[in-house]
Amino acid sequence: MARTALVTGGTRGLGLAISTALGAAGFRVAAVYHHDTQAAQALAAEHGIAVFQWDVGDADACARGVAAVQAQLGPLDVLVNNAGITQDAMFHKMRADQWQAVLQTNLGSMFNMTRPVIEGMRERRYGRIVNISSVNGRKGQAGQTNYAAAKAGILGFTKALALENAARNITVNAIAPGYCDTAMAAGVRPDVLQAIVAGIPVGRLGTPTDVARMVVFLADDAAGFITGATFDVNGGQYLA
Ligand code: CAA
């Protein structure tokens, strides 16, 4: 019987590649999106993936949304916490709302999405949770104190949750992607991005597929001995 996976931010960028790769690997997939209805409709039409709309920064919306997904697709076996935003600014110019928004969406969502899913996984004694961090949560990045703090927070969350759930056959891992060819990186000023790419040893941006491959690997039944780990997919930009 096919396993069921939910991917947040699952209709664009890295999440689009993750949703379609999991679908191609035989998972029943629910992709959660926030704003871009057109992208969601295209994913549903082209790949037959179920799409759901809510804000992962809103705990009540997540509880309601997870219940709706499970009512439609069955119990969740795999959760990919991928949704994230940037609001870059040097810290001495950063507004409180930029700090709050990035922390709420990128780190608050770890609680909001995982809390309604974890009890069922514990009862069924099976789960695969993959949290998408960032190279910038590993190494820091000027202009991203909010994002780097949230993405580093994901790594602590991942390790603690892994320890709590290892005996229940639930693995919890993080992936730290480098700069990838997505709208998020395209939002960086061209001269700044060019300098960053010059510092990537493989000499290019990553592709969403580079990251999706790692998610599929970790989501597999056979990956049960891998937990609490962080996987760098960054073209050699940062070696931990
Ligand atoms: N290290 C140290 N100082 C730096 C710096 C750096 N890398 N970059 C800029 N500065 C300094 C500048 O020298 C300047 O100093 P002075 O005021 O003393 O001259 C000051 O910071 C301001 O620089 P800017 O004029 O560039 O500031 P700005 O306000 O126009 O732009 C910024 C700030 C928007 C944050 C811009 O620097 C920027 O875009 N940085 C890159 C952010 C980034 O990498 N985002 C990643 C997005 S993709 C993503 O997040 C996905 C993922 O996971 C990888």
PDB file of C-alpha atoms and ligand atoms in Angstrom:
ATOM      1  CA  MET A   1       0.000   0.000   0.000  1.00  0.00           C
ATOM      2  CA  ALA A   2       1.362   3.429  -0.954  1.00  0.00           C
ATOM      3  CA  ARG A   3       2.583   5.587   1.891  1.00  0.00           C
ATOM      4  CA  THR A   4       1.178   9.081   2.316  1.00  0.00           C
ATOM      5  CA  ALA A   5       3.333  12.217   2.404  1.00  0.00           C
ATOM      6  CA  LEU A   6       2.580  15.866   3.105  1.00  0.00           C
ATOM      7  CA  VAL A   7       4.894  18.588   1.767  1.00  0.00           C
ATOM      8  CA  THR A   8       4.529  22.167   2.988  1.00  0.00           C
ATOM      9  CA  GLY A   9       5.321  24.856   0.474  1.00  0.00           C
ATOM     10  CA  GLY A  10       4.829  21.938  -1.856  1.00  0.00           C
ATOM     11  CA  THR A  11       3.731  23.618  -5.066  1.00  0.00           C
ATOM     12  CA  ARG A  12       6.674  25.889  -5.968  1.00  0.00           C
ATOM     13  CA  GLY A  13      10.466  25.950  -5.842  1.00  0.00           C
ATOM     14  CA  LEU A  14      12.105  23.146  -3.863  1.00  0.00           C
ATOM     15  CA  GLY A  15       8.693  21.968  -2.669  1.00  0.00           C
ATOM     16  CA  LEU A  16       7.406  21.431  -6.207  1.00  0.00           C
ATOM     17  CA  ALA A  17      10.365  19.161  -6.978  1.00  0.00           C
ATOM     18  CA  ILE A  18       9.913  17.350  -3.649  1.00  0.00           C
ATOM     19  CA  SER A  19       6.180  16.761  -4.206  1.00  0.00           C
ATOM     20  CA  THR A  20       6.650  15.450  -7.730  1.00  0.00           C
ATOM     21  CA  ALA A  21       9.664  13.300  -6.803  1.00  0.00           C
ATOM     22  CA  LEU A  22       7.726  11.689  -3.953  1.00  0.00           C
ATOM     23  CA  GLY A  23       4.782  11.156  -6.305  1.00  0.00           C
ATOM     24  CA  ALA A  24       7.080   9.523  -8.867  1.00  0.00           C
ATOM     25  CA  ALA A  25       8.484   7.299  -6.095  1.00  0.00           C
ATOM     26  CA  GLY A  26       4.982   5.982  -5.405  1.00  0.00           C
ATOM     27  CA  PHE A  27       3.850   8.121  -2.464  1.00  0.00           C
ATOM     28  CA  ARG A  28       0.355   9.554  -2.224  1.00  0.00           C
ATOM     29  CA  VAL A  29       1.196  13.249  -1.866  1.00  0.00           C
ATOM     30  CA  ALA A  30      -0.552  16.249  -0.356  1.00  0.00           C
ATOM     31  CA  ALA A  31       1.060  19.580  -1.198  1.00  0.00           C
ATOM     32  CA  VAL A  32       0.259  22.551   1.015  1.00  0.00           C
ATOM     33  CA  TYR A  33       0.474  26.073  -0.379  1.00  0.00           C
ATOM     34  CA  HIS A  34      -0.293  29.549   0.924  1.00  0.00           C
ATOM     35  CA  HIS A  35      -0.870  32.099  -1.836  1.00  0.00           C
ATOM     36  CA  ASP A  36      -0.151  30.875  -5.348  1.00  0.00           C
ATOM     37  CA  THR A  37      -3.375  29.175  -6.449  1.00  0.00           C
ATOM     38  CA  GLN A  38      -2.248  29.056 -10.079  1.00  0.00           C
ATOM     39  CA  ALA A  39       0.874  27.036  -9.259  1.00  0.00           C
ATOM     40  CA  ALA A  40      -1.201  24.712  -7.071  1.00  0.00           C
ATOM     41  CA  GLN A  41      -3.779  24.113  -9.787  1.00  0.00           C
ATOM     42  CA  ALA A  42      -1.023  23.392 -12.308  1.00  0.00           C
ATOM     43  CA  LEU A  43       0.571  20.820  -9.978  1.00  0.00           C
ATOM     44  CA  ALA A  44      -2.778  19.127  -9.370  1.00  0.00           C
ATOM     45  CA  ALA A  45      -3.620  19.063 -13.079  1.00  0.00           C
ATOM     46  CA  GLU A  46      -0.223  17.908 -14.353  1.00  0.00           C
ATOM     47  CA  HIS A  47       0.756  15.455 -11.621  1.00  0.00           C
ATOM     48  CA  GLY A  48      -2.507  14.469  -9.918  1.00  0.00           C
ATOM     49  CA  ILE A  49      -1.186  15.694  -6.570  1.00  0.00           C
ATOM     50  CA  ALA A  50      -3.753  16.783  -3.967  1.00  0.00           C
ATOM     51  CA  VAL A  51      -3.300  20.435  -3.018  1.00  0.00           C
ATOM     52  CA  PHE A  52      -4.450  22.175   0.160  1.00  0.00           C
ATOM     53  CA  GLN A  53      -4.277  25.845   1.135  1.00  0.00           C
ATOM     54  CA  TRP A  54      -3.367  27.155   4.555  1.00  0.00           C
ATOM     55  CA  ASP A  55      -0.768  29.252   6.401  1.00  0.00           C
ATOM     56  CA  VAL A  56       1.854  27.094   8.164  1.00  0.00           C
ATOM     57  CA  GLY A  57       2.484  29.990  10.549  1.00  0.00           C
ATOM     58  CA  ASP A  58      -1.051  29.579  11.933  1.00  0.00           C
ATOM     59  CA  ALA A  59      -1.274  26.706  14.437  1.00  0.00           C
ATOM     60  CA  ASP A  60      -5.062  26.328  14.271  1.00  0.00           C
ATOM     61  CA  ALA A  61      -5.021  26.318  10.470  1.00  0.00           C
ATOM     62  CA  CYS A  62      -2.366  23.570  10.554  1.00  0.00           C
ATOM     63  CA  ALA A  63      -4.423  21.410  12.948  1.00  0.00           C
ATOM     64  CA  ARG A  64      -7.520  21.807  10.756  1.00  0.00           C
ATOM     65  CA  GLY A  65      -5.531  21.289   7.559  1.00  0.00           C
ATOM     66  CA  VAL A  66      -3.775  18.129   8.744  1.00  0.00           C
ATOM     67  CA  ALA A  67      -7.155  16.690   9.797  1.00  0.00           C
ATOM     68  CA  ALA A  68      -8.570  17.463   6.329  1.00  0.00           C
ATOM     69  CA  VAL A  69      -5.588  15.855   4.561  1.00  0.00           C
ATOM     70  CA  GLN A  70      -5.818  12.714   6.685  1.00  0.00           C
ATOM     71  CA  ALA A  71      -9.582  12.494   6.128  1.00  0.00           C
ATOM     72  CA  GLN A  72      -8.986  12.599   2.368  1.00  0.00           C
ATOM     73  CA  LEU A  73      -5.742  10.660   1.917  1.00  0.00           C
ATOM     74  CA  GLY A  74      -5.386   8.584   5.072  1.00  0.00           C
ATOM     75  CA  PRO A  75      -2.864   8.698   7.944  1.00  0.00           C
ATOM     76  CA  LEU A  76       0.350  10.576   7.232  1.00  0.00           C
ATOM     77  CA  ASP A  77       3.542   8.519   7.068  1.00  0.00           C
ATOM     78  CA  VAL A  78       5.848  11.273   5.836  1.00  0.00           C
ATOM     79  CA  LEU A  79       5.981  14.972   6.703  1.00  0.00           C
ATOM     80  CA  VAL A  80       8.273  17.325   4.800  1.00  0.00           C
ATOM     81  CA  ASN A  81       8.491  20.697   6.536  1.00  0.00           C
ATOM     82  CA  ASN A  82       9.694  22.730   3.586  1.00  0.00           C
ATOM     83  CA  ALA A  83       7.706  25.989   3.597  1.00  0.00           C
ATOM     84  CA  GLY A  84       9.844  29.045   4.165  1.00  0.00           C
ATOM     85  CA  ILE A  85      10.195  32.725   3.372  1.00  0.00           C
ATOM     86  CA  THR A  86      12.932  35.348   3.367  1.00  0.00           C
ATOM     87  CA  GLN A  87      12.766  38.962   4.424  1.00  0.00           C
ATOM     88  CA  ASP A  88      16.403  39.911   4.091  1.00  0.00           C
ATOM     89  CA  ALA A  89      17.828  43.059   5.682  1.00  0.00           C
ATOM     90  CA  MET A  90      20.967  43.961   7.574  1.00  0.00           C
ATOM     91  CA  PHE A  91      20.135  43.543  11.250  1.00  0.00           C
ATOM     92  CA  HIS A  92      20.684  47.208  12.050  1.00  0.00           C
ATOM     93  CA  LYS A  93      17.909  47.980   9.551  1.00  0.00           C
ATOM     94  CA  MET A  94      15.628  45.006  10.276  1.00  0.00           C
ATOM     95  CA  ARG A  95      12.090  45.712  11.452  1.00  0.00           C
ATOM     96  CA  ALA A  96      10.388  43.641  14.144  1.00  0.00           C
ATOM     97  CA  ASP A  97       7.758  42.472  11.662  1.00  0.00           C
ATOM     98  CA  GLN A  98      10.495  41.080   9.372  1.00  0.00           C
ATOM     99  CA  TRP A  99      11.968  39.168  12.308  1.00  0.00           C
ATOM    100  CA  GLN A 100       8.574  37.856  13.449  1.00  0.00           C
ATOM    101  CA  ALA A 101       7.346  36.813  10.005  1.00  0.00           C
ATOM    102  CA  VAL A 102      10.442  34.756   9.194  1.00  0.00           C
ATOM    103  CA  LEU A 103      10.595  33.116  12.628  1.00  0.00           C
ATOM    104  CA  GLN A 104       6.872  32.333  12.560  1.00  0.00           C
ATOM    105  CA  THR A 105       6.799  30.857   9.072  1.00  0.00           C
ATOM    106  CA  ASN A 106      10.147  29.071   9.066  1.00  0.00           C
ATOM    107  CA  LEU A 107      10.466  27.897  12.687  1.00  0.00           C
ATOM    108  CA  GLY A 108       6.972  28.270  14.188  1.00  0.00           C
ATOM    109  CA  SER A 109       5.756  26.023  11.390  1.00  0.00           C
ATOM    110  CA  MET A 110       7.895  23.181  12.763  1.00  0.00           C
ATOM    111  CA  PHE A 111       5.670  23.125  15.853  1.00  0.00           C
ATOM    112  CA  ASN A 112       2.453  23.976  14.041  1.00  0.00           C
ATOM    113  CA  MET A 113       2.788  21.202  11.451  1.00  0.00           C
ATOM    114  CA  THR A 114       4.562  18.488  13.401  1.00  0.00           C
ATOM    115  CA  ARG A 115       2.442  18.656  16.555  1.00  0.00           C
ATOM    116  CA  PRO A 116      -0.812  17.507  14.859  1.00  0.00           C
ATOM    117  CA  VAL A 117       1.045  14.746  12.991  1.00  0.00           C
ATOM    118  CA  ILE A 118       3.334  13.241  15.620  1.00  0.00           C
ATOM    119  CA  GLU A 119       0.779  11.542  17.874  1.00  0.00           C
ATOM    120  CA  GLY A 120      -0.637   9.480  15.011  1.00  0.00           C
ATOM    121  CA  MET A 121       2.859   8.505  13.898  1.00  0.00           C
ATOM    122  CA  ARG A 122       3.689   7.414  17.457  1.00  0.00           C
ATOM    123  CA  GLU A 123       0.502   5.349  17.714  1.00  0.00           C
ATOM    124  CA  ARG A 124       1.178   3.668  14.357  1.00  0.00           C
ATOM    125  CA  ARG A 125       4.889   3.316  15.178  1.00  0.00           C
ATOM    126  CA  TYR A 126       6.027   4.681  11.847  1.00  0.00           C
ATOM    127  CA  GLY A 127       7.095   8.063  10.534  1.00  0.00           C
ATOM    128  CA  ARG A 128       9.560   9.911   8.367  1.00  0.00           C
ATOM    129  CA  ILE A 129       9.958  13.622   9.075  1.00  0.00           C
ATOM    130  CA  VAL A 130      12.263  15.732   6.900  1.00  0.00           C
ATOM    131  CA  ASN A 131      12.855  19.364   7.817  1.00  0.00           C
ATOM    132  CA  ILE A 132      14.313  21.747   5.248  1.00  0.00           C
ATOM    133  CA  SER A 133      16.944  23.981   6.841  1.00  0.00           C
ATOM    134  CA  SER A 134      19.557  25.940   4.857  1.00  0.00           C
ATOM    135  CA  VAL A 135      23.275  26.375   4.340  1.00  0.00           C
ATOM    136  CA  ASN A 136      22.708  29.772   5.925  1.00  0.00           C
ATOM    137  CA  GLY A 137      21.444  28.151   9.127  1.00  0.00           C
ATOM    138  CA  ARG A 138      24.784  26.311   9.220  1.00  0.00           C
ATOM    139  CA  LYS A 139      27.179  29.127   8.392  1.00  0.00           C
ATOM    140  CA  GLY A 140      25.260  32.416   8.832  1.00  0.00           C
ATOM    141  CA  GLN A 141      24.733  34.985   6.094  1.00  0.00           C
ATOM    142  CA  ALA A 142      24.928  38.776   6.231  1.00  0.00           C
ATOM    143  CA  GLY A 143      21.423  40.140   5.697  1.00  0.00           C
ATOM    144  CA  GLN A 144      19.722  37.048   7.121  1.00  0.00           C
ATOM    145  CA  THR A 145      19.852  37.133  10.928  1.00  0.00           C
ATOM    146  CA  ASN A 146      16.137  36.224  11.002  1.00  0.00           C
ATOM    147  CA  TYR A 147      16.410  33.438   8.407  1.00  0.00           C
ATOM    148  CA  ALA A 148      19.681  32.037   9.773  1.00  0.00           C
ATOM    149  CA  ALA A 149      18.247  31.967  13.310  1.00  0.00           C
ATOM    150  CA  ALA A 150      15.131  30.114  12.148  1.00  0.00           C
ATOM    151  CA  LYS A 151      17.071  27.671   9.966  1.00  0.00           C
ATOM    152  CA  ALA A 152      19.587  26.946  12.760  1.00  0.00           C
ATOM    153  CA  GLY A 153      16.641  26.479  15.135  1.00  0.00           C
ATOM    154  CA  ILE A 154      15.306  23.778  12.827  1.00  0.00           C
ATOM    155  CA  LEU A 155      18.490  21.775  13.415  1.00  0.00           C
ATOM    156  CA  GLY A 156      18.008  21.745  17.207  1.00  0.00           C
ATOM    157  CA  PHE A 157      14.331  20.903  16.776  1.00  0.00           C
ATOM    158  CA  THR A 158      15.273  18.024  14.461  1.00  0.00           C
ATOM    159  CA  LYS A 159      17.786  16.501  16.884  1.00  0.00           C
ATOM    160  CA  ALA A 160      15.522  16.736  19.937  1.00  0.00           C
ATOM    161  CA  LEU A 161      12.503  15.328  18.106  1.00  0.00           C
ATOM    162  CA  ALA A 162      14.641  12.522  16.677  1.00  0.00           C
ATOM    163  CA  LEU A 163      15.697  11.448  20.168  1.00  0.00           C
ATOM    164  CA  GLU A 164      12.124  11.537  21.474  1.00  0.00           C
ATOM    165  CA  ASN A 165      10.767   9.354  18.682  1.00  0.00           C
ATOM    166  CA  ALA A 166      13.580   6.992  17.677  1.00  0.00           C
ATOM    167  CA  ALA A 167      12.129   4.083  19.644  1.00  0.00           C
ATOM    168  CA  ARG A 168       8.809   4.471  17.794  1.00  0.00           C
ATOM    169  CA  ASN A 169      10.389   3.926  14.375  1.00  0.00           C
ATOM    170  CA  ILE A 170       9.981   7.612  13.507  1.00  0.00           C
ATOM    171  CA  THR A 171      13.031   9.233  11.941  1.00  0.00           C
ATOM    172  CA  VAL A 172      13.561  12.990  11.964  1.00  0.00           C
ATOM    173  CA  ASN A 173      16.238  14.487   9.744  1.00  0.00           C
ATOM    174  CA  ALA A 174      17.188  17.863   8.293  1.00  0.00           C
ATOM    175  CA  ILE A 175      18.466  18.860   4.882  1.00  0.00           C
ATOM    176  CA  ALA A 176      20.486  22.056   4.544  1.00  0.00           C
ATOM    177  CA  PRO A 177      20.259  23.101   0.888  1.00  0.00           C
ATOM    178  CA  GLY A 178      22.616  25.619  -0.571  1.00  0.00           C
ATOM    179  CA  TYR A 179      21.622  28.313  -3.051  1.00  0.00           C
ATOM    180  CA  CYS A 180      19.275  26.765  -5.602  1.00  0.00           C
ATOM    181  CA  ASP A 181      17.760  27.938  -8.833  1.00  0.00           C
ATOM    182  CA  THR A 182      14.426  29.107  -7.364  1.00  0.00           C
ATOM    183  CA  ALA A 183      12.471  32.330  -7.023  1.00  0.00           C
ATOM    184  CA  MET A 184      13.950  32.765  -3.535  1.00  0.00           C
ATOM    185  CA  ALA A 185      17.532  33.006  -4.793  1.00  0.00           C
ATOM    186  CA  ALA A 186      16.361  35.030  -7.803  1.00  0.00           C
ATOM    187  CA  GLY A 187      15.194  37.645  -5.284  1.00  0.00           C
ATOM    188  CA  VAL A 188      18.793  38.348  -4.239  1.00  0.00           C
ATOM    189  CA  ARG A 189      20.370  41.393  -5.887  1.00  0.00           C
ATOM    190  CA  PRO A 190      22.185  40.136  -9.030  1.00  0.00           C
ATOM    191  CA  ASP A 191      25.626  41.430  -8.017  1.00  0.00           C
ATOM    192  CA  VAL A 192      25.302  39.902  -4.548  1.00  0.00           C
ATOM    193  CA  LEU A 193      24.105  36.569  -5.969  1.00  0.00           C
ATOM    194  CA  GLN A 194      26.945  36.513  -8.503  1.00  0.00           C
ATOM    195  CA  ALA A 195      29.485  36.862  -5.706  1.00  0.00           C
ATOM    196  CA  ILE A 196      27.797  34.048  -3.778  1.00  0.00           C
ATOM    197  CA  VAL A 197      27.769  31.681  -6.774  1.00  0.00           C
ATOM    198  CA  ALA A 198      31.472  32.425  -7.286  1.00  0.00           C
ATOM    199  CA  GLY A 199      32.022  30.887  -3.852  1.00  0.00           C
ATOM    200  CA  ILE A 200      30.244  27.598  -4.653  1.00  0.00           C
ATOM    201  CA  PRO A 201      32.944  25.010  -5.522  1.00  0.00           C
ATOM    202  CA  VAL A 202      30.804  23.052  -8.017  1.00  0.00           C
ATOM    203  CA  GLY A 203      30.369  26.344  -9.870  1.00  0.00           C
ATOM    204  CA  ARG A 204      26.611  26.513 -10.149  1.00  0.00           C
ATOM    205  CA  LEU A 205      23.390  26.954  -8.252  1.00  0.00           C
ATOM    206  CA  GLY A 206      21.722  23.786  -7.049  1.00  0.00           C
ATOM    207  CA  THR A 207      18.563  22.542  -8.712  1.00  0.00           C
ATOM    208  CA  PRO A 208      15.372  21.713  -6.817  1.00  0.00           C
ATOM    209  CA  THR A 209      15.868  18.127  -7.978  1.00  0.00           C
ATOM    210  CA  ASP A 210      19.264  17.990  -6.224  1.00  0.00           C
ATOM    211  CA  VAL A 211      17.382  18.511  -2.954  1.00  0.00           C
ATOM    212  CA  ALA A 212      14.326  16.388  -3.779  1.00  0.00           C
ATOM    213  CA  ARG A 213      16.542  13.321  -4.313  1.00  0.00           C
ATOM    214  CA  MET A 214      17.712  13.552  -0.723  1.00  0.00           C
ATOM    215  CA  VAL A 215      14.139  13.887   0.565  1.00  0.00           C
ATOM    216  CA  VAL A 216      13.059  10.754  -1.313  1.00  0.00           C
ATOM    217  CA  PHE A 217      16.052   8.877   0.106  1.00  0.00           C
ATOM    218  CA  LEU A 218      15.186   9.864   3.690  1.00  0.00           C
ATOM    219  CA  ALA A 219      11.443   9.217   3.220  1.00  0.00           C
ATOM    220  CA  ASP A 220      12.037   5.592   2.271  1.00  0.00           C
ATOM    221  CA  ASP A 221      11.102   2.720   4.605  1.00  0.00           C
ATOM    222  CA  ALA A 222      14.702   1.528   4.256  1.00  0.00           C
ATOM    223  CA  ALA A 223      16.118   4.738   5.812  1.00  0.00           C
ATOM    224  CA  GLY A 224      15.130   3.685   9.341  1.00  0.00           C
ATOM    225  CA  PHE A 225      18.648   3.800  10.826  1.00  0.00           C
ATOM    226  CA  ILE A 226      19.204   7.429   9.824  1.00  0.00           C
ATOM    227  CA  THR A 227      17.859   9.919  12.343  1.00  0.00           C
ATOM    228  CA  GLY A 228      18.777  13.251  13.928  1.00  0.00           C
ATOM    229  CA  ALA A 229      21.147  13.992  11.053  1.00  0.00           C
ATOM    230  CA  THR A 230      21.678  17.053   8.870  1.00  0.00           C
ATOM    231  CA  PHE A 231      22.450  16.521   5.192  1.00  0.00           C
ATOM    232  CA  ASP A 232      24.248  19.318   3.337  1.00  0.00           C
ATOM    233  CA  VAL A 233      23.237  19.656  -0.312  1.00  0.00           C
ATOM    234  CA  ASN A 234      25.201  22.783  -1.117  1.00  0.00           C
ATOM    235  CA  GLY A 235      27.725  22.150  -3.901  1.00  0.00           C
ATOM    236  CA  GLY A 236      30.562  22.324  -1.392  1.00  0.00           C
ATOM    237  CA  GLN A 237      29.793  25.912  -0.346  1.00  0.00           C
ATOM    238  CA  TYR A 238      30.051  25.026   3.341  1.00  0.00           C
ATOM    239  CA  LEU A 239      31.684  21.913   4.743  1.00  0.00           C
ATOM    240  CA  ALA A 240      30.500  21.269   8.305  1.00  0.00           C
TER     241      ALA A 240
HETATM  242  N1  CAA B   1      29.351  40.659   4.950  1.00  0.00           N
HETATM  243  C1  CAA B   1      29.538  41.764   5.715  1.00  0.00           C
HETATM  244  N2  CAA B   1      29.026  42.967   5.444  1.00  0.00           N
HETATM  245  C2  CAA B   1      28.298  43.066   4.337  1.00  0.00           C
HETATM  246  C3  CAA B   1      28.056  41.981   3.480  1.00  0.00           C
HETATM  247  C4  CAA B   1      28.625  40.748   3.826  1.00  0.00           C
HETATM  248  N3  CAA B   1      28.447  39.634   3.062  1.00  0.00           N
HETATM  249  N4  CAA B   1      27.279  42.384   2.480  1.00  0.00           N
HETATM  250  C5  CAA B   1      27.050  43.690   2.679  1.00  0.00           C
HETATM  251  N5  CAA B   1      27.687  44.119   3.790  1.00  0.00           N
HETATM  252  C6  CAA B   1      27.727  45.466   4.321  1.00  0.00           C
HETATM  253  C7  CAA B   1      28.077  46.480   3.268  1.00  0.00           C
HETATM  254  O1  CAA B   1      29.475  46.603   3.140  1.00  0.00           O
HETATM  255  C8  CAA B   1      27.456  47.725   3.810  1.00  0.00           C
HETATM  256  O2  CAA B   1      28.259  48.271   4.832  1.00  0.00           O
HETATM  257  P1  CAA B   1      28.367  49.867   5.016  1.00  0.00           P
HETATM  258  O3  CAA B   1      26.947  50.362   5.227  1.00  0.00           O
HETATM  259  O4  CAA B   1      29.243  50.016   6.200  1.00  0.00           O
HETATM  260  O5  CAA B   1      28.951  50.366   3.734  1.00  0.00           O
HETATM  261  C9  CAA B   1      26.191  47.221   4.503  1.00  0.00           C
HETATM  262  O6  CAA B   1      26.423  45.809   4.740  1.00  0.00           O
HETATM  263  C10 CAA B   1      24.964  47.374   3.659  1.00  0.00           C
HETATM  264  O7  CAA B   1      25.164  46.696   2.410  1.00  0.00           O
HETATM  265  P2  CAA B   1      24.178  46.901   1.206  1.00  0.00           P
HETATM  266  O8  CAA B   1      24.311  48.282   0.659  1.00  0.00           O
HETATM  267  O9  CAA B   1      24.309  45.755   0.267  1.00  0.00           O
HETATM  268  O10 CAA B   1      22.784  46.826   1.982  1.00  0.00           O
HETATM  269  P3  CAA B   1      21.369  46.736   1.408  1.00  0.00           P
HETATM  270  O11 CAA B   1      20.497  47.174   2.514  1.00  0.00           O
HETATM  271  O12 CAA B   1      21.232  47.349   0.068  1.00  0.00           O
HETATM  272  O13 CAA B   1      21.216  45.147   1.132  1.00  0.00           O
HETATM  273  C11 CAA B   1      20.796  42.891   1.713  1.00  0.00           C
HETATM  274  C12 CAA B   1      21.226  44.265   2.215  1.00  0.00           C
HETATM  275  C13 CAA B   1      19.433  43.002   1.003  1.00  0.00           C
HETATM  276  C14 CAA B   1      20.648  41.987   2.877  1.00  0.00           C
HETATM  277  C15 CAA B   1      21.841  42.387   0.706  1.00  0.00           C
HETATM  278  O14 CAA B   1      23.106  42.472   1.315  1.00  0.00           O
HETATM  279  C16 CAA B   1      21.595  40.962   0.307  1.00  0.00           C
HETATM  280  O15 CAA B   1      20.748  40.650  -0.514  1.00  0.00           O
HETATM  281  N6  CAA B   1      22.374  39.985   0.871  1.00  0.00           N
HETATM  282  C17 CAA B   1      22.268  38.578   0.521  1.00  0.00           C
HETATM  283  C18 CAA B   1      21.219  37.915   1.312  1.00  0.00           C
HETATM  284  C19 CAA B   1      21.139  36.468   0.902  1.00  0.00           C
HETATM  285  O16 CAA B   1      22.108  35.788   0.611  1.00  0.00           O
HETATM  286  N7  CAA B   1      19.918  35.910   0.889  1.00  0.00           N
HETATM  287  C20 CAA B   1      19.725  34.557   0.515  1.00  0.00           C
HETATM  288  C21 CAA B   1      18.368  34.409  -0.138  1.00  0.00           C
HETATM  289  S1  CAA B   1      18.154  32.781  -0.864  1.00  0.00           S
HETATM  290  C22 CAA B   1      17.919  31.837   0.477  1.00  0.00           C
HETATM  291  O17 CAA B   1      17.793  32.282   1.588  1.00  0.00           O
HETATM  292  C23 CAA B   1      17.834  30.351   0.233  1.00  0.00           C
HETATM  293  C24 CAA B   1      18.826  29.648   1.043  1.00  0.00           C
HETATM  294  O18 CAA B   1      18.451  28.991   2.006  1.00  0.00           O
HETATM  295  C25 CAA B   1      20.234  29.689   0.663  1.00  0.00           C
END
